[in-house]
């Protein structure tokens, strides 16, 4: 579900980020978290520029702070997993089973949300 727009200099996609903790993931510890610790789920939004290349504009998530705290090392699929990103005019929309969020495409400020 890659979103690309040459006209908007935009590249965006849903992503789940797991990060390895090199101190905990050792052969002595039997690699307890082989795939890493849950860090983020949502969408990454990049600006594209022929001279500067890819620049991370920001991240958008449907998860709340309490969702992140509950996740701990593992991310549970709870319906807030961003599956698609799309834009209409100057609005960027993120879509999950939970609902839709609208953001300003220029600064990624949240404009509103609709929960199903």
Short mmCIF file of C-alpha atoms in Angstrom, two decimals:
data_model
loop_
_atom_site.label_atom_id
_atom_site.label_comp_id
_atom_site.label_asym_id
_atom_site.label_seq_id
_atom_site.Cartn_x
_atom_site.Cartn_y
_atom_site.Cartn_z
CA UNK A 1 0.00 0.00 0.00
CA UNK A 2 2.57 2.53 -1.16
CA UNK A 3 1.36 6.08 -1.79
CA UNK A 4 3.45 7.99 -4.33
CA UNK A 5 2.71 11.35 -5.93
CA UNK A 6 5.23 13.07 -8.17
CA UNK A 7 3.04 16.20 -8.25
CA UNK A 8 2.98 16.46 -4.43
CA UNK A 9 6.58 15.22 -3.96
CA UNK A 10 5.07 12.65 -1.62
CA UNK A 11 5.89 9.08 -0.61
CA UNK A 12 3.95 7.44 2.25
CA UNK A 13 3.33 3.90 3.45
CA UNK A 14 2.04 1.93 6.44
CA UNK A 15 4.72 0.44 8.65
CA UNK A 16 5.26 -1.49 11.87
CA UNK A 17 8.64 -0.81 13.48
CA UNK A 18 10.30 -3.36 15.74
CA UNK A 19 13.72 -2.42 17.16
CA UNK A 20 16.42 -4.80 18.30
CA UNK A 21 17.99 -4.32 21.69
CA UNK A 22 21.53 -5.58 21.11
CA UNK A 23 22.16 -5.91 24.86
CA UNK A 24 19.18 -8.24 25.32
CA UNK A 25 19.46 -10.11 22.02
CA UNK A 26 22.59 -12.16 22.58
CA UNK A 27 23.35 -15.86 22.11
CA UNK A 28 23.77 -16.08 25.90
CA UNK A 29 20.19 -14.84 26.35
CA UNK A 30 19.00 -17.25 23.65
CA UNK A 31 17.78 -14.29 21.52
CA UNK A 32 14.64 -13.61 23.60
CA UNK A 33 13.31 -10.89 21.28
CA UNK A 34 14.61 -12.09 17.93
CA UNK A 35 12.39 -9.72 15.96
CA UNK A 36 12.85 -6.77 18.28
CA UNK A 37 10.66 -4.73 20.59
CA UNK A 38 7.55 -2.98 19.29
CA UNK A 39 8.27 0.70 18.67
CA UNK A 40 5.72 2.17 16.23
CA UNK A 41 2.77 1.35 13.98
CA UNK A 42 1.25 3.81 11.56
CA UNK A 43 2.36 5.63 8.45
CA UNK A 44 5.68 7.19 7.48
CA UNK A 45 5.37 10.26 5.25
CA UNK A 46 8.33 11.43 3.15
CA UNK A 47 9.02 14.48 1.00
CA UNK A 48 10.78 13.74 -2.29
CA UNK A 49 13.28 16.14 -3.81
CA UNK A 50 15.66 15.45 -6.72
CA UNK A 51 18.54 17.22 -4.93
CA UNK A 52 17.83 16.31 -1.30
CA UNK A 53 16.36 12.85 -1.89
CA UNK A 54 13.96 11.36 0.66
CA UNK A 55 13.24 13.41 3.79
CA UNK A 56 11.02 12.09 6.57
CA UNK A 57 8.21 14.62 6.93
CA UNK A 58 6.56 12.84 9.83
CA UNK A 59 4.79 9.84 11.27
CA UNK A 60 1.07 9.29 11.78
CA UNK A 61 -0.46 6.66 14.03
CA UNK A 62 -3.94 5.64 15.14
CA UNK A 63 -2.57 4.33 18.44
CA UNK A 64 -2.94 6.39 21.59
CA UNK A 65 -0.28 6.78 24.26
CA UNK A 66 -2.12 4.20 26.38
CA UNK A 67 -2.15 1.78 23.41
CA UNK A 68 1.64 2.06 23.24
CA UNK A 69 1.95 1.50 26.98
CA UNK A 70 -0.26 -1.60 26.78
CA UNK A 71 1.69 -2.98 23.82
CA UNK A 72 4.90 -3.49 25.81
CA UNK A 73 7.36 -5.52 23.74
CA UNK A 74 4.68 -6.87 21.43
CA UNK A 75 2.14 -5.18 19.24
CA UNK A 76 -1.33 -6.70 19.30
CA UNK A 77 -3.49 -6.25 16.24
CA UNK A 78 -6.39 -4.28 17.72
CA UNK A 79 -7.92 -2.71 14.63
CA UNK A 80 -5.83 0.47 14.81
CA UNK A 81 -3.22 -0.89 12.40
CA UNK A 82 -2.90 1.73 9.62
CA UNK A 83 -3.42 -0.14 6.36
CA UNK A 84 -3.73 2.62 3.74
CA UNK A 85 -2.82 6.23 3.16
CA UNK A 86 -4.33 8.44 0.47
CA UNK A 87 -4.69 12.11 -0.27
CA UNK A 88 -7.45 14.27 -1.65
CA UNK A 89 -6.45 17.85 -2.34
CA UNK A 90 -4.36 19.03 0.60
CA UNK A 91 -5.62 16.36 3.03
CA UNK A 92 -3.80 13.14 3.86
CA UNK A 93 -6.00 10.31 5.13
CA UNK A 94 -4.92 7.25 7.10
CA UNK A 95 -7.25 4.28 7.19
CA UNK A 96 -7.50 1.38 9.63
CA UNK A 97 -10.25 -0.99 10.74
CA UNK A 98 -10.72 1.42 13.69
CA UNK A 99 -11.47 4.45 11.48
CA UNK A 100 -10.07 7.27 9.37
CA UNK A 101 -7.90 10.22 10.35
CA UNK A 102 -7.45 13.36 8.25
CA UNK A 103 -4.26 15.42 8.35
CA UNK A 104 -3.09 18.60 6.70
CA UNK A 105 -0.72 17.49 3.95
CA UNK A 106 1.64 20.45 4.48
CA UNK A 107 2.41 20.01 8.19
CA UNK A 108 0.67 16.67 9.02
CA UNK A 109 -1.41 18.38 11.71
CA UNK A 110 -4.45 16.25 12.56
CA UNK A 111 -7.67 17.84 11.33
CA UNK A 112 -10.14 15.23 12.51
CA UNK A 113 -11.04 11.59 12.77
CA UNK A 114 -14.01 9.33 12.17
CA UNK A 115 -14.35 6.11 14.09
CA UNK A 116 -16.40 3.32 12.48
#
